[in-house]
Tab-separated table of C-alpha atoms in Angstrom:
chain	number	residue	atom	x	y	z
U	1	MET	CA	13.997	2.238	31.263
U	2	THR	CA	11.857	-0.972	32.259
U	3	CYS	CA	13.167	-3.755	30.452
U	4	PRO	CA	10.868	-6.983	29.230
U	5	ASP	CA	12.299	-8.650	32.430
U	6	GLY	CA	10.933	-6.246	34.811
U	7	LEU	CA	14.215	-4.596	35.813
U	8	VAL	CA	14.683	-0.774	35.414
U	9	GLN	CA	18.006	-0.080	33.254
U	10	ARG	CA	19.786	3.042	32.546
U	11	VAL	CA	20.015	3.415	28.707
U	12	PHE	CA	22.270	5.661	26.317
U	13	PRO	CA	20.129	5.805	23.215
U	14	ILE	CA	21.887	6.783	19.865
U	15	LEU	CA	20.029	8.895	17.447
U	16	ALA	CA	20.478	6.658	13.845
U	17	ALA	CA	17.677	7.733	12.104
U	18	TYR	CA	15.361	10.999	11.785
U	19	VAL	CA	12.114	10.295	9.631
U	20	ALA	CA	10.501	13.535	8.606
U	21	ASP	CA	8.851	15.519	5.510
U	22	PHE	CA	11.099	17.502	3.584
U	23	PRO	CA	10.603	20.931	5.147
U	24	GLU	CA	11.283	19.694	8.514
U	25	GLN	CA	14.187	17.836	7.089
U	26	CYS	CA	15.852	21.032	5.826
U	27	LEU	CA	14.939	22.528	9.365
U	28	VAL	CA	16.620	19.975	11.358
U	29	ALA	CA	19.829	20.323	8.620
U	30	CYS	CA	19.833	23.790	9.363
U	31	CYS	CA	19.720	24.573	5.838
U	32	LYS	CA	17.389	26.232	3.033
U	33	GLU	CA	14.434	24.589	1.562
U	34	SER	CA	15.693	25.216	-1.700
U	35	ARG	CA	18.748	22.841	-1.215
U	36	CYS	CA	19.402	19.218	-0.222
U	37	PRO	CA	19.071	18.619	3.508
U	38	LYS	CA	22.040	15.701	3.027
U	39	CYS	CA	24.707	17.199	0.224
U	40	MET	CA	25.926	20.366	-0.913
U	41	VAL	CA	24.594	19.990	-4.639
U	42	ALA	CA	23.777	23.405	-6.212
U	43	ARG	CA	20.465	24.707	-6.291
U	44	ASP	CA	20.111	24.510	-10.260
U	45	GLN	CA	21.803	21.154	-10.061
U	46	ARG	CA	19.156	19.219	-7.956
U	47	GLY	CA	17.694	16.432	-10.119
U	48	GLU	CA	20.968	15.805	-12.050
U	49	SER	CA	22.876	12.890	-12.211
U	50	THR	CA	25.977	14.109	-10.540
U	51	ARG	CA	27.623	13.374	-7.371
U	52	SER	CA	28.147	16.027	-4.300
U	53	SER	CA	30.151	15.952	-1.486
U	54	ALA	CA	28.271	15.635	1.749
U	55	ARG	CA	27.225	17.862	4.343
U	56	VAL	CA	29.549	17.720	7.356
U	57	GLN	CA	28.461	18.253	11.065
U	58	ARG	CA	31.300	19.830	12.356
U	59	GLN	CA	31.801	22.123	9.443
U	60	THR	CA	28.089	23.154	9.597
U	61	MET	CA	28.112	24.173	13.401
U	62	LYS	CA	31.239	25.890	12.563
U	63	SER	CA	29.854	28.159	9.809
U	64	LEU	CA	26.555	28.493	12.344
U	65	LYS	CA	28.733	29.812	15.037
U	66	LYS	CA	30.710	32.231	12.800
U	67	TYR	CA	27.730	33.783	11.345
U	68	GLU	CA	26.009	34.023	14.626
U	69	ASN	CA	29.730	36.009	15.669
U	70	GLY	CA	29.064	37.993	12.550
U	71	GLU	CA	32.839	36.387	10.935
U	72	ILE	CA	30.391	35.517	7.985
U	73	SER	CA	28.488	37.689	5.747
U	74	LYS	CA	24.598	37.390	4.977
U	75	GLU	CA	25.486	36.848	1.324
U	76	GLU	CA	27.988	33.967	2.041
U	77	PHE	CA	25.736	32.491	4.662
U	78	ASP	CA	22.437	32.531	2.552
U	79	GLY	CA	24.466	31.584	-0.700
U	80	ASN	CA	27.211	29.440	-0.874
U	81	LEU	CA	26.358	27.626	2.366
U	82	SER	CA	22.638	28.293	2.255
U	83	LEU	CA	21.909	27.771	5.877
U	84	GLN	CA	19.276	28.604	8.594
U	85	ALA	CA	20.023	30.498	11.263
U	86	VAL	CA	19.666	27.614	14.122
U	87	TYR	CA	22.078	28.559	16.324
U	88	LYS	CA	21.744	25.360	18.878
U	89	PRO	CA	20.315	22.552	17.046
U	90	PHE	CA	19.224	19.742	19.252
U	91	TRP	CA	21.810	17.185	17.837
U	92	ALA	CA	24.955	19.362	18.232
U	93	SER	CA	26.119	17.311	21.527
U	94	LEU	CA	24.680	13.937	20.978
U	95	PRO	CA	27.108	11.347	20.881
U	96	HIS	CA	28.126	8.940	17.781
U	97	CYS	CA	25.772	11.448	15.675
U	98	ASP	CA	25.982	12.428	12.215
U	99	ILE	CA	22.621	14.119	11.551
U	100	PHE	CA	23.204	14.311	7.504
U	101	MET	CA	23.405	10.541	7.998
U	102	CYS	CA	20.685	10.073	9.903
U	103	ILE	CA	17.996	11.528	7.791
U	104	THR	CA	15.696	9.398	5.673
U	105	PRO	CA	13.933	9.858	2.442
U	106	ASP	CA	10.427	10.864	2.413
U	107	ILE	CA	9.070	8.637	-0.139
U	108	LEU	CA	5.451	10.210	-0.076
U	109	HIS	CA	6.627	13.911	-0.535
U	110	GLN	CA	9.678	13.181	-2.484
U	111	LEU	CA	8.747	10.460	-4.869
U	112	HIS	CA	5.235	9.861	-5.372
U	113	LYS	CA	4.379	13.556	-5.202
U	114	GLY	CA	7.436	15.480	-6.094
U	115	VAL	CA	9.368	13.380	-8.535
U	116	PHE	CA	6.325	11.515	-10.204
U	117	LYS	CA	3.079	13.794	-9.722
U	118	ASP	CA	4.732	17.403	-9.700
U	119	HIS	CA	7.627	16.733	-12.252
U	120	LEU	CA	7.167	13.379	-14.171
U	121	VAL	CA	3.460	13.497	-14.581
U	122	SER	CA	3.411	17.621	-15.382
U	123	TRP	CA	6.351	16.925	-17.896
U	124	CYS	CA	4.010	14.405	-19.868
U	125	SER	CA	1.014	16.461	-19.770
U	126	GLN	CA	2.852	19.270	-21.582
U	127	ILE	CA	4.441	16.907	-24.255
U	128	ILE	CA	1.102	15.036	-24.714
U	129	GLY	CA	-1.688	17.929	-23.894
U	130	GLU	CA	-3.827	17.537	-20.979
U	131	ASP	CA	-7.001	16.843	-23.203
U	132	THR	CA	-5.333	13.491	-24.961
U	133	LEU	CA	-4.142	12.600	-21.743
U	134	ASP	CA	-7.483	12.457	-20.121
U	135	ALA	CA	-8.861	10.785	-23.048
U	136	ARG	CA	-6.554	8.249	-22.788
U	137	PHE	CA	-7.264	7.563	-19.110
U	138	ARG	CA	-10.977	7.698	-19.886
U	139	ALA	CA	-10.482	5.119	-22.736
U	140	MET	CA	-9.072	2.825	-20.196
U	141	THR	CA	-10.735	-0.612	-19.695
U	142	SER	CA	-11.767	-1.248	-16.390
U	143	TYR	CA	-9.952	-4.178	-14.464
U	144	SER	CA	-10.448	-5.458	-10.833
U	145	GLY	CA	-7.774	-4.356	-8.552
U	146	LEU	CA	-6.939	-1.406	-10.880
U	147	ARG	CA	-8.042	2.056	-10.625
U	148	HIS	CA	-9.757	3.852	-13.038
U	149	PHE	CA	-9.588	7.393	-13.540
U	150	LYS	CA	-12.615	7.854	-15.702
U	151	LYS	CA	-12.775	11.624	-15.179
U	152	GLY	CA	-9.242	12.002	-16.231
U	153	ILE	CA	-6.499	13.676	-14.322
U	154	SER	CA	-5.947	17.394	-15.100
U	155	SER	CA	-9.019	18.454	-12.834
U	156	ARG	CA	-8.171	17.059	-9.889
U	157	LYS	CA	-6.485	19.304	-7.385
U	158	GLN	CA	-6.058	17.154	-4.233
U	159	TRP	CA	-4.038	13.823	-4.256
U	160	THR	CA	-3.500	11.265	-1.494
U	161	GLY	CA	-0.493	9.108	-1.173
U	162	SER	CA	-3.104	6.198	-2.438
U	163	ASP	CA	-3.920	8.143	-5.502
U	164	HIS	CA	-0.122	8.658	-6.428
U	165	LYS	CA	0.650	4.932	-6.190
U	166	GLU	CA	-2.814	4.039	-8.170
U	167	LEU	CA	-1.652	6.552	-11.057
U	168	GLU	CA	1.537	4.970	-10.799
U	169	ARG	CA	0.182	1.335	-11.582
U	170	VAL	CA	-1.464	2.743	-14.952
U	171	PHE	CA	0.781	5.692	-15.923
U	172	LEU	CA	3.337	3.702	-18.403
U	173	GLY	CA	0.513	1.939	-20.118
U	174	VAL	CA	-1.104	5.342	-20.410
U	175	VAL	CA	1.608	7.200	-22.091
U	176	ALA	CA	2.895	4.459	-23.940
U	177	GLY	CA	2.594	5.052	-27.876
U	178	LEU	CA	1.973	9.109	-26.943
U	179	LEU	CA	5.397	9.975	-26.405
U	180	ASP	CA	8.745	9.560	-27.957
U	181	GLU	CA	10.612	6.157	-27.426
U	182	ARG	CA	13.146	8.056	-25.128
U	183	ALA	CA	10.751	9.699	-22.709
U	184	VAL	CA	8.833	6.148	-22.411
U	185	ILE	CA	12.044	4.716	-21.021
U	186	ALA	CA	12.611	7.644	-18.821
U	187	VAL	CA	9.229	7.123	-17.540
U	188	HIS	CA	10.060	3.192	-17.025
U	189	GLY	CA	13.039	4.091	-15.268
U	190	ILE	CA	11.371	6.480	-12.716
U	191	LEU	CA	8.827	4.028	-11.797
U	192	ASP	CA	10.904	1.065	-11.477
U	193	PHE	CA	13.344	3.381	-9.180
U	194	THR	CA	10.063	4.520	-7.254
U	195	TYR	CA	8.887	0.687	-6.863
U	196	TYR	CA	12.345	-0.478	-5.425
U	197	ALA	CA	12.838	2.468	-3.263
U	198	GLN	CA	9.731	1.018	-1.309
U	199	TYR	CA	11.251	-2.540	-0.298
U	200	GLN	CA	11.330	-2.853	3.063
U	201	SER	CA	14.864	-3.953	2.578
U	202	HIS	CA	17.603	-4.140	0.242
U	203	THR	CA	20.138	-6.506	-0.744
U	204	GLU	CA	23.176	-5.490	-2.696
U	205	ALA	CA	21.679	-6.783	-5.969
U	206	THR	CA	18.185	-4.434	-5.337
U	207	LEU	CA	20.488	-1.480	-4.586
U	208	LYS	CA	22.298	-2.099	-7.664
U	209	LYS	CA	19.021	-2.196	-9.788
U	210	MET	CA	17.812	1.098	-8.109
U	211	ASP	CA	20.845	2.668	-9.366
U	212	THR	CA	20.424	1.082	-12.583
U	213	ALA	CA	16.807	2.303	-12.825
U	214	LEU	CA	17.814	5.914	-11.645
U	215	ARG	CA	20.777	6.273	-14.770
U	216	LEU	CA	18.052	4.687	-17.257
U	217	PHE	CA	15.728	8.043	-16.334
U	218	HIS	CA	18.518	10.358	-16.504
Protein backbone atom coordinates (compact mmCIF):
# COMPACT_ATOMS: atom_id res chain seq x y z
CA MET A 1 0.00 0.00 0.00
CA THR A 2 1.08 3.57 -0.64
CA CYS A 3 1.28 5.46 2.66
CA PRO A 4 0.58 9.19 3.14
CA ASP A 5 4.35 9.91 2.99
CA GLY A 6 4.50 8.39 -0.50
CA LEU A 7 6.39 5.24 0.51
CA VAL A 8 5.10 1.85 -0.56
CA GLN A 9 4.83 -0.50 2.42
CA ARG A 10 3.93 -4.15 2.85
CA VAL A 11 0.95 -4.42 5.20
CA PHE A 12 -0.67 -7.34 7.02
CA PRO A 13 -4.35 -6.47 7.59
CA ILE A 14 -6.25 -8.24 10.37
CA LEU A 15 -9.99 -8.78 10.08
CA ALA A 16 -11.52 -7.01 13.09
CA ALA A 17 -15.12 -6.34 12.04
CA TYR A 18 -17.51 -7.63 9.40
CA VAL A 19 -20.55 -5.49 8.58
CA ALA A 20 -23.42 -7.18 6.71
CA ASP A 21 -27.17 -7.70 6.77
CA PHE A 22 -28.53 -10.72 8.63
CA PRO A 23 -28.71 -13.27 5.75
CA GLU A 24 -25.09 -12.50 4.84
CA GLN A 25 -24.05 -12.73 8.51
CA CYS A 26 -25.47 -16.27 8.63
CA LEU A 27 -23.78 -17.20 5.35
CA VAL A 28 -20.40 -15.91 6.57
CA ALA A 29 -20.88 -17.72 9.91
CA CYS A 30 -21.86 -20.90 8.01
CA CYS A 31 -25.08 -21.22 10.02
CA LYS A 32 -28.76 -21.52 9.18
CA GLU A 33 -30.78 -18.30 8.97
CA SER A 34 -33.02 -19.66 11.73
CA ARG A 35 -30.09 -19.49 14.18
CA CYS A 36 -27.78 -16.84 15.62
CA PRO A 37 -24.49 -16.22 13.74
CA LYS A 38 -22.66 -15.40 16.99
CA CYS A 39 -23.87 -17.89 19.62
CA MET A 40 -25.43 -21.33 20.03
CA VAL A 41 -28.84 -20.20 21.29
CA ALA A 42 -31.60 -22.65 20.35
CA ARG A 43 -33.99 -21.64 17.60
CA ASP A 44 -36.99 -21.43 19.96
CA GLN A 45 -35.04 -19.40 22.55
CA ARG A 46 -33.96 -16.52 20.33
CA GLY A 47 -35.07 -13.29 21.92
CA GLU A 48 -35.22 -14.79 25.41
CA SER A 49 -33.24 -13.18 28.23
CA THR A 50 -30.75 -16.05 28.41
CA ARG A 51 -26.99 -16.36 27.97
CA SER A 52 -25.75 -18.90 25.45
CA SER A 53 -22.26 -20.11 24.67
CA ALA A 54 -20.46 -18.33 21.85
CA ARG A 55 -19.70 -20.07 18.58
CA VAL A 56 -16.10 -21.28 18.41
CA GLN A 57 -14.29 -20.94 15.10
CA ARG A 58 -12.08 -24.00 15.52
CA GLN A 59 -15.03 -26.20 16.53
CA THR A 60 -17.09 -24.96 13.59
CA MET A 61 -14.31 -25.86 11.15
CA LYS A 62 -14.03 -29.32 12.72
CA SER A 63 -17.79 -29.89 12.32
CA LEU A 64 -17.71 -28.74 8.68
CA LYS A 65 -14.79 -31.05 7.96
CA LYS A 66 -16.50 -34.03 9.62
CA TYR A 67 -19.71 -33.43 7.67
CA GLU A 68 -17.76 -33.14 4.43
CA ASN A 69 -16.14 -36.51 5.21
CA GLY A 70 -19.46 -38.11 6.13
CA GLU A 71 -18.63 -38.43 9.84
CA ILE A 72 -21.69 -36.41 10.96
CA SER A 73 -25.27 -37.20 10.00
CA LYS A 74 -27.39 -34.66 8.14
CA GLU A 75 -29.82 -34.59 11.10
CA GLU A 76 -27.00 -33.64 13.50
CA PHE A 77 -25.54 -31.10 11.07
CA ASP A 78 -28.86 -29.41 10.28
CA GLY A 79 -30.45 -29.86 13.71
CA ASN A 80 -28.13 -29.51 16.69
CA LEU A 81 -25.34 -27.68 14.85
CA SER A 82 -27.58 -25.80 12.36
CA LEU A 83 -24.67 -25.22 10.00
CA GLN A 84 -24.53 -24.51 6.28
CA ALA A 85 -22.25 -26.65 4.14
CA VAL A 86 -19.66 -23.97 3.36
CA TYR A 87 -16.53 -26.08 3.47
CA LYS A 88 -13.93 -23.40 2.69
CA PRO A 89 -15.01 -20.11 4.34
CA PHE A 90 -12.74 -17.19 3.48
CA TRP A 91 -11.84 -16.60 7.13
CA ALA A 92 -10.60 -20.12 7.89
CA SER A 93 -6.91 -19.33 7.33
CA LEU A 94 -6.83 -15.65 8.33
CA PRO A 95 -4.41 -15.01 11.23
CA HIS A 96 -5.70 -13.66 14.56
CA CYS A 97 -9.30 -13.84 13.32
CA ASP A 98 -12.42 -14.97 15.15
CA ILE A 99 -15.21 -14.43 12.63
CA PHE A 100 -17.92 -14.80 15.28
CA MET A 101 -16.45 -11.90 17.28
CA CYS A 102 -16.03 -9.84 14.09
CA ILE A 103 -19.69 -9.87 13.06
CA THR A 104 -21.36 -6.60 14.05
CA PRO A 105 -25.09 -6.02 14.62
CA ASP A 106 -27.19 -4.85 11.69
CA ILE A 107 -29.16 -2.06 13.36
CA LEU A 108 -31.52 -1.45 10.43
CA HIS A 109 -32.69 -5.03 9.87
CA GLN A 110 -32.24 -6.46 13.36
CA LEU A 111 -33.42 -3.55 15.54
CA HIS A 112 -35.43 -1.00 13.53
CA LYS A 113 -37.14 -3.58 11.30
CA GLY A 114 -36.77 -6.88 13.15
CA VAL A 115 -37.34 -6.08 16.84
CA PHE A 116 -39.25 -2.80 16.60
CA LYS A 117 -41.42 -2.91 13.47
CA ASP A 118 -41.93 -6.65 12.90
CA HIS A 119 -42.16 -7.64 16.58
CA LEU A 120 -43.05 -4.73 18.87
CA VAL A 121 -45.39 -2.79 16.56
CA SER A 122 -47.13 -6.01 15.45
CA TRP A 123 -47.49 -7.10 19.07
CA CYS A 124 -49.03 -3.76 20.11
CA SER A 125 -51.31 -3.75 17.06
CA GLN A 126 -52.71 -7.14 18.05
CA ILE A 127 -53.38 -5.93 21.61
CA ILE A 128 -54.85 -2.55 20.73
CA GLY A 129 -56.37 -3.29 17.33
CA GLU A 130 -55.20 -1.78 14.05
CA ASP A 131 -58.18 0.58 13.70
CA THR A 132 -57.71 2.03 17.19
CA LEU A 133 -53.96 2.42 16.67
CA ASP A 134 -54.46 4.13 13.30
CA ALA A 135 -57.04 6.48 14.85
CA ARG A 136 -54.55 7.46 17.56
CA PHE A 137 -51.91 8.26 14.90
CA ARG A 138 -54.38 10.34 12.89
CA ALA A 139 -55.43 12.24 16.01
CA MET A 140 -51.86 13.30 16.84
CA THR A 141 -51.24 17.03 16.76
CA SER A 142 -48.77 18.09 14.09
CA TYR A 143 -45.51 19.40 15.48
CA SER A 144 -42.45 20.80 13.74
CA GLY A 145 -39.75 18.16 13.47
CA LEU A 146 -42.07 15.20 14.16
CA ARG A 147 -43.53 12.97 11.47
CA HIS A 148 -47.33 12.95 11.39
CA PHE A 149 -48.65 9.58 10.22
CA LYS A 150 -51.97 11.08 9.19
CA LYS A 151 -53.15 7.92 7.41
CA GLY A 152 -52.12 5.59 10.22
CA ILE A 153 -49.61 2.79 9.75
CA SER A 154 -51.54 -0.46 9.16
CA SER A 155 -52.04 0.01 5.40
CA ARG A 156 -48.44 0.90 4.68
CA LYS A 157 -46.47 -1.91 3.01
CA GLN A 158 -43.02 -0.45 2.36
CA TRP A 159 -40.96 1.02 5.20
CA THR A 160 -37.56 2.70 4.93
CA GLY A 161 -34.99 3.08 7.69
CA SER A 162 -36.03 6.73 8.08
CA ASP A 163 -39.69 5.68 8.42
CA HIS A 164 -38.79 3.29 11.24
CA LYS A 165 -36.85 6.00 13.08
CA GLU A 166 -39.69 8.52 12.73
CA LEU A 167 -42.19 5.95 14.01
CA GLU A 168 -39.98 5.19 17.02
CA ARG A 169 -39.95 8.87 17.98
CA VAL A 170 -43.71 9.02 18.48
CA PHE A 171 -44.70 5.41 19.20
CA LEU A 172 -44.49 5.51 23.00
CA GLY A 173 -46.79 8.54 23.12
CA VAL A 174 -49.25 6.85 20.77
CA VAL A 175 -49.64 3.65 22.81
CA ALA A 176 -49.61 5.31 26.25
CA GLY A 177 -53.01 4.90 27.83
CA LEU A 178 -54.05 2.16 25.42
CA LEU A 179 -51.75 -0.59 26.70
CA ASP A 180 -51.36 -2.22 30.08
CA GLU A 181 -48.72 -0.45 32.18
CA ARG A 182 -46.34 -3.44 31.88
CA ALA A 183 -46.60 -3.35 28.10
CA VAL A 184 -45.84 0.39 28.06
CA ILE A 185 -42.74 -0.30 30.17
CA ALA A 186 -41.66 -2.98 27.68
CA VAL A 187 -42.05 -0.51 24.80
CA HIS A 188 -40.09 2.05 26.79
CA GLY A 189 -37.29 -0.44 27.44
CA ILE A 190 -36.75 -1.58 23.85
CA LEU A 191 -36.94 1.98 22.50
CA ASP A 192 -34.25 3.08 24.97
CA PHE A 193 -32.11 0.10 23.97
CA THR A 194 -32.50 0.96 20.27
CA TYR A 195 -31.42 4.56 20.84
CA TYR A 196 -28.41 3.56 22.94
CA ALA A 197 -27.41 1.03 20.26
CA GLN A 198 -27.03 3.88 17.75
CA TYR A 199 -24.34 5.72 19.75
CA GLN A 200 -21.16 6.24 17.75
CA SER A 201 -19.07 5.26 20.78
CA HIS A 202 -19.75 3.79 24.20
CA THR A 203 -18.54 3.99 27.79
CA GLU A 204 -19.04 1.57 30.65
CA ALA A 205 -21.94 3.77 31.77
CA THR A 206 -23.77 3.70 28.43
CA LEU A 207 -23.25 -0.06 28.09
CA LYS A 208 -24.74 -0.49 31.55
CA LYS A 209 -27.74 1.61 30.49
CA MET A 210 -28.19 -0.61 27.43
CA ASP A 211 -28.18 -3.68 29.64
CA THR A 212 -30.68 -2.10 32.02
CA ALA A 213 -33.01 -1.15 29.12
CA LEU A 214 -32.88 -4.68 27.72
CA ARG A 215 -33.67 -6.22 31.11
CA LEU A 216 -36.57 -3.76 31.46
CA PHE A 217 -37.97 -4.95 28.12
CA HIS A 218 -37.77 -8.62 29.12
